[in-house]
PDB file of C-alpha atoms in Angstrom:
ATOM      1  CA  UNK A   1     135.299  99.892  96.667  1.00  0.00           C
ATOM      2  CA  UNK A   2     132.171  98.543  94.969  1.00  0.00           C
ATOM      3  CA  UNK A   3     131.370  96.391  98.023  1.00  0.00           C
ATOM      4  CA  UNK A   4     131.642  99.459 100.241  1.00  0.00           C
ATOM      5  CA  UNK A   5     129.162 101.282  97.976  1.00  0.00           C
ATOM      6  CA  UNK A   6     126.725  98.370  98.209  1.00  0.00           C
ATOM      7  CA  UNK A   7     126.933  98.181 101.996  1.00  0.00           C
ATOM      8  CA  UNK A   8     126.844 101.960 102.519  1.00  0.00           C
ATOM      9  CA  UNK A   9     123.812 102.334 100.248  1.00  0.00           C
ATOM     10  CA  UNK A  10     121.971  99.490 101.949  1.00  0.00           C
ATOM     11  CA  UNK A  11     122.658 100.950 105.396  1.00  0.00           C
ATOM     12  CA  UNK A  12     121.531 104.460 104.350  1.00  0.00           C
ATOM     13  CA  UNK A  13     118.288 103.103 102.874  1.00  0.00           C
ATOM     14  CA  UNK A  14     117.785 100.766 105.835  1.00  0.00           C
ATOM     15  CA  UNK A  15     118.104 103.546 108.386  1.00  0.00           C
ATOM     16  CA  UNK A  16     115.679 105.671 106.344  1.00  0.00           C
ATOM     17  CA  UNK A  17     113.219 102.780 106.382  1.00  0.00           C
ATOM     18  CA  UNK A  18     113.638 102.515 110.146  1.00  0.00           C
ATOM     19  CA  UNK A  19     112.903 106.204 110.666  1.00  0.00           C
ATOM     20  CA  UNK A  20     109.826 106.133 108.439  1.00  0.00           C
ATOM     21  CA  UNK A  21     108.597 102.893 110.036  1.00  0.00           C
ATOM     22  CA  UNK A  22     109.011 104.499 113.444  1.00  0.00           C
ATOM     23  CA  UNK A  23     107.026 107.554 112.349  1.00  0.00           C
ATOM     24  CA  UNK A  24     104.185 105.354 111.100  1.00  0.00           C
ATOM     25  CA  UNK A  25     103.997 102.776 113.859  1.00  0.00           C
ATOM     26  CA  UNK A  26     105.532 104.430 116.929  1.00  0.00           C
ATOM     27  CA  UNK A  27     105.590 108.230 116.862  1.00  0.00           C
ATOM     28  CA  UNK A  28     102.233 109.017 115.256  1.00  0.00           C
ATOM     29  CA  UNK A  29     100.334 106.557 117.470  1.00  0.00           C
ATOM     30  CA  UNK A  30     102.012 108.193 120.476  1.00  0.00           C
ATOM     31  CA  UNK A  31     101.051 111.658 119.205  1.00  0.00           C
ATOM     32  CA  UNK A  32      97.486 110.492 118.571  1.00  0.00           C
ATOM     33  CA  UNK A  33      97.190 109.265 122.169  1.00  0.00           C
ATOM     34  CA  UNK A  34      98.361 112.505 123.778  1.00  0.00           C
ATOM     35  CA  UNK A  35      95.766 114.698 125.472  1.00  0.00           C
ATOM     36  CA  UNK A  36      94.252 117.852 124.043  1.00  0.00           C
ATOM     37  CA  UNK A  37      96.476 119.736 121.579  1.00  0.00           C
ATOM     38  CA  UNK A  38      99.747 117.972 122.406  1.00  0.00           C
ATOM     39  CA  UNK A  39      99.494 115.448 119.569  1.00  0.00           C
ATOM     40  CA  UNK A  40      98.807 118.067 116.931  1.00  0.00           C
ATOM     41  CA  UNK A  41     101.699 120.185 118.197  1.00  0.00           C
ATOM     42  CA  UNK A  42     103.984 117.132 118.164  1.00  0.00           C
ATOM     43  CA  UNK A  43     103.017 116.298 114.595  1.00  0.00           C
ATOM     44  CA  UNK A  44     103.618 119.905 113.520  1.00  0.00           C
ATOM     45  CA  UNK A  45     107.079 119.880 115.089  1.00  0.00           C
ATOM     46  CA  UNK A  46     107.864 116.488 113.557  1.00  0.00           C
ATOM     47  CA  UNK A  47     106.699 117.790 110.180  1.00  0.00           C
ATOM     48  CA  UNK A  48     109.078 120.736 110.444  1.00  0.00           C
ATOM     49  CA  UNK A  49     112.035 118.678 111.637  1.00  0.00           C
ATOM     50  CA  UNK A  50     111.698 115.660 109.353  1.00  0.00           C
ATOM     51  CA  UNK A  51     110.422 117.826 106.496  1.00  0.00           C
ATOM     52  CA  UNK A  52     113.854 119.446 106.418  1.00  0.00           C
ATOM     53  CA  UNK A  53     115.851 116.187 106.562  1.00  0.00           C
ATOM     54  CA  UNK A  54     113.877 113.581 104.649  1.00  0.00           C
ATOM     55  CA  UNK A  55     114.021 115.139 101.160  1.00  0.00           C
ATOM     56  CA  UNK A  56     117.824 114.990 101.294  1.00  0.00           C
ATOM     57  CA  UNK A  57     117.682 111.437 102.602  1.00  0.00           C
ATOM     58  CA  UNK A  58     115.230 110.229  99.943  1.00  0.00           C
ATOM     59  CA  UNK A  59     117.085 111.873  97.061  1.00  0.00           C
ATOM     60  CA  UNK A  60     120.461 110.823  98.466  1.00  0.00           C
ATOM     61  CA  UNK A  61     119.275 107.224  98.740  1.00  0.00           C
ATOM     62  CA  UNK A  62     118.001 107.306  95.192  1.00  0.00           C
ATOM     63  CA  UNK A  63     121.321 108.710  93.931  1.00  0.00           C
ATOM     64  CA  UNK A  64     123.288 106.050  95.813  1.00  0.00           C
ATOM     65  CA  UNK A  65     121.128 103.288  94.331  1.00  0.00           C
ATOM     66  CA  UNK A  66     121.568 104.775  90.835  1.00  0.00           C
ATOM     67  CA  UNK A  67     125.359 104.852  91.303  1.00  0.00           C
ATOM     68  CA  UNK A  68     125.253 101.240  92.516  1.00  0.00           C
ATOM     69  CA  UNK A  69     123.202 100.184  89.487  1.00  0.00           C
ATOM     70  CA  UNK A  70     125.520 101.973  87.049  1.00  0.00           C
ATOM     71  CA  UNK A  71     128.764 100.871  88.686  1.00  0.00           C
ATOM     72  CA  UNK A  72     127.554  97.303  89.021  1.00  0.00           C
ATOM     73  CA  UNK A  73     125.787  97.015  85.691  1.00  0.00           C
ATOM     74  CA  UNK A  74     127.481  93.668  84.921  1.00  0.00           C
ATOM     75  CA  UNK A  75     127.355  92.340  88.474  1.00  0.00           C
ATOM     76  CA  UNK A  76     124.938  89.827  89.913  1.00  0.00           C
ATOM     77  CA  UNK A  77     121.755  91.430  91.303  1.00  0.00           C
ATOM     78  CA  UNK A  78     121.717  94.560  89.170  1.00  0.00           C
ATOM     79  CA  UNK A  79     118.109  93.940  88.185  1.00  0.00           C
ATOM     80  CA  UNK A  80     117.160  93.938  91.858  1.00  0.00           C
ATOM     81  CA  UNK A  81     119.035  97.202  92.390  1.00  0.00           C
ATOM     82  CA  UNK A  82     117.311  98.819  89.402  1.00  0.00           C
ATOM     83  CA  UNK A  83     113.940  97.656  90.703  1.00  0.00           C
ATOM     84  CA  UNK A  84     114.795  99.036  94.153  1.00  0.00           C
ATOM     85  CA  UNK A  85     115.694 102.330  92.470  1.00  0.00           C
ATOM     86  CA  UNK A  86     112.355 102.375  90.681  1.00  0.00           C
ATOM     87  CA  UNK A  87     110.577 101.819  93.999  1.00  0.00           C
ATOM     88  CA  UNK A  88     112.563 104.624  95.625  1.00  0.00           C
ATOM     89  CA  UNK A  89     111.643 106.866  92.695  1.00  0.00           C
ATOM     90  CA  UNK A  90     108.001 105.938  93.266  1.00  0.00           C
ATOM     91  CA  UNK A  91     108.381 106.875  96.940  1.00  0.00           C
ATOM     92  CA  UNK A  92     109.811 110.283  95.954  1.00  0.00           C
ATOM     93  CA  UNK A  93     106.937 110.898  93.524  1.00  0.00           C
ATOM     94  CA  UNK A  94     104.407 109.812  96.164  1.00  0.00           C
ATOM     95  CA  UNK A  95     106.048 112.142  98.656  1.00  0.00           C
ATOM     96  CA  UNK A  96     105.975 115.143  96.340  1.00  0.00           C
ATOM     97  CA  UNK A  97     102.439 114.595  95.069  1.00  0.00           C
ATOM     98  CA  UNK A  98     100.657 113.220  98.140  1.00  0.00           C
ATOM     99  CA  UNK A  99     102.487 113.665 101.424  1.00  0.00           C
ATOM    100  CA  UNK A 100     104.450 116.919 101.142  1.00  0.00           C
ATOM    101  CA  UNK A 101     101.387 119.109 100.414  1.00  0.00           C
ATOM    102  CA  UNK A 102      99.667 117.831 103.564  1.00  0.00           C
ATOM    103  CA  UNK A 103     102.879 118.059 105.586  1.00  0.00           C
ATOM    104  CA  UNK A 104     103.534 121.621 104.442  1.00  0.00           C
ATOM    105  CA  UNK A 105     100.168 122.664 105.788  1.00  0.00           C
ATOM    106  CA  UNK A 106     100.300 120.604 108.970  1.00  0.00           C
ATOM    107  CA  UNK A 107     103.689 121.836 110.086  1.00  0.00           C
ATOM    108  CA  UNK A 108     102.351 125.392 110.334  1.00  0.00           C
ATOM    109  CA  UNK A 109      99.249 124.509 112.338  1.00  0.00           C
ATOM    110  CA  UNK A 110      98.720 125.543 115.916  1.00  0.00           C
ATOM    111  CA  UNK A 111      95.625 124.991 118.034  1.00  0.00           C
ATOM    112  CA  UNK A 112      94.573 128.517 117.046  1.00  0.00           C
ATOM    113  CA  UNK A 113      94.926 128.272 113.256  1.00  0.00           C
ATOM    114  CA  UNK A 114      94.383 124.616 112.331  1.00  0.00           C
ATOM    115  CA  UNK A 115      91.428 123.770 110.091  1.00  0.00           C
ATOM    116  CA  UNK A 116      88.376 121.993 111.435  1.00  0.00           C
ATOM    117  CA  UNK A 117      89.250 118.858 109.432  1.00  0.00           C
ATOM    118  CA  UNK A 118      92.879 118.645 110.621  1.00  0.00           C
ATOM    119  CA  UNK A 119      92.413 115.130 112.031  1.00  0.00           C
ATOM    120  CA  UNK A 120      91.026 113.879 108.723  1.00  0.00           C
ATOM    121  CA  UNK A 121      93.978 115.438 106.894  1.00  0.00           C
ATOM    122  CA  UNK A 122      96.429 113.766 109.283  1.00  0.00           C
ATOM    123  CA  UNK A 123      94.625 110.437 108.827  1.00  0.00           C
ATOM    124  CA  UNK A 124      94.952 110.836 105.044  1.00  0.00           C
ATOM    125  CA  UNK A 125      98.672 111.595 105.456  1.00  0.00           C
ATOM    126  CA  UNK A 126      99.010 108.474 107.621  1.00  0.00           C
ATOM    127  CA  UNK A 127      97.355 106.267 104.991  1.00  0.00           C
ATOM    128  CA  UNK A 128      99.639 107.586 102.245  1.00  0.00           C
ATOM    129  CA  UNK A 129     102.611 107.173 104.564  1.00  0.00           C
ATOM    130  CA  UNK A 130     101.757 103.505 105.237  1.00  0.00           C
ATOM    131  CA  UNK A 131     101.891 102.851 101.501  1.00  0.00           C
ATOM    132  CA  UNK A 132     105.168 104.768 101.165  1.00  0.00           C
ATOM    133  CA  UNK A 133     106.663 102.756 104.036  1.00  0.00           C
ATOM    134  CA  UNK A 134     105.670  99.519 102.279  1.00  0.00           C
ATOM    135  CA  UNK A 135     107.298 100.749  99.071  1.00  0.00           C
ATOM    136  CA  UNK A 136     110.594 101.675 100.734  1.00  0.00           C
ATOM    137  CA  UNK A 137     110.630  98.430 102.747  1.00  0.00           C
ATOM    138  CA  UNK A 138     110.326  96.550  99.448  1.00  0.00           C
ATOM    139  CA  UNK A 139     113.189  98.623  97.981  1.00  0.00           C
ATOM    140  CA  UNK A 140     115.335  97.912 101.039  1.00  0.00           C
ATOM    141  CA  UNK A 141     114.590  94.177 100.867  1.00  0.00           C
ATOM    142  CA  UNK A 142     115.634  94.117  97.210  1.00  0.00           C
ATOM    143  CA  UNK A 143     118.919  95.829  98.070  1.00  0.00           C
ATOM    144  CA  UNK A 144     119.588  93.294 100.834  1.00  0.00           C
ATOM    145  CA  UNK A 145     118.938  90.413  98.445  1.00  0.00           C
ATOM    146  CA  UNK A 146     121.161  92.043  95.806  1.00  0.00           C
ATOM    147  CA  UNK A 147     124.034  91.979  98.326  1.00  0.00           C
ATOM    148  CA  UNK A 148     123.934  88.200  98.525  1.00  0.00           C
TER     149      UNK A 148
END
């Protein structure tokens, strides 16, 4: 049962990393290359869609890692799991303090109501997101190593 928890947790975190990596390095560059208002509309829709799913995924991943750390307290690799949990906690804090406020504004924007500096705000969100992606990749890598 413990092995199933380890594998399930690692897969859940790994898929989350894949989604966030894709947002940073695939979807947003595509949106940025679209003509006229299409990119901004795509980002707003993505902000609404992923804004509803990702909080559950981040918190769920953190809970799974905490359960793994507690259940496996005397197992090999627990320190790596705890460190991965700390990194996931950092990613949640970063999300709440830095990314969510920008996302909450951006998901309501249309070409008619967006602020003049909307591109700068999206660029700031992207920079914060790159850091968050690095943090969750590090957490995922630690979980993979803890499996071995």
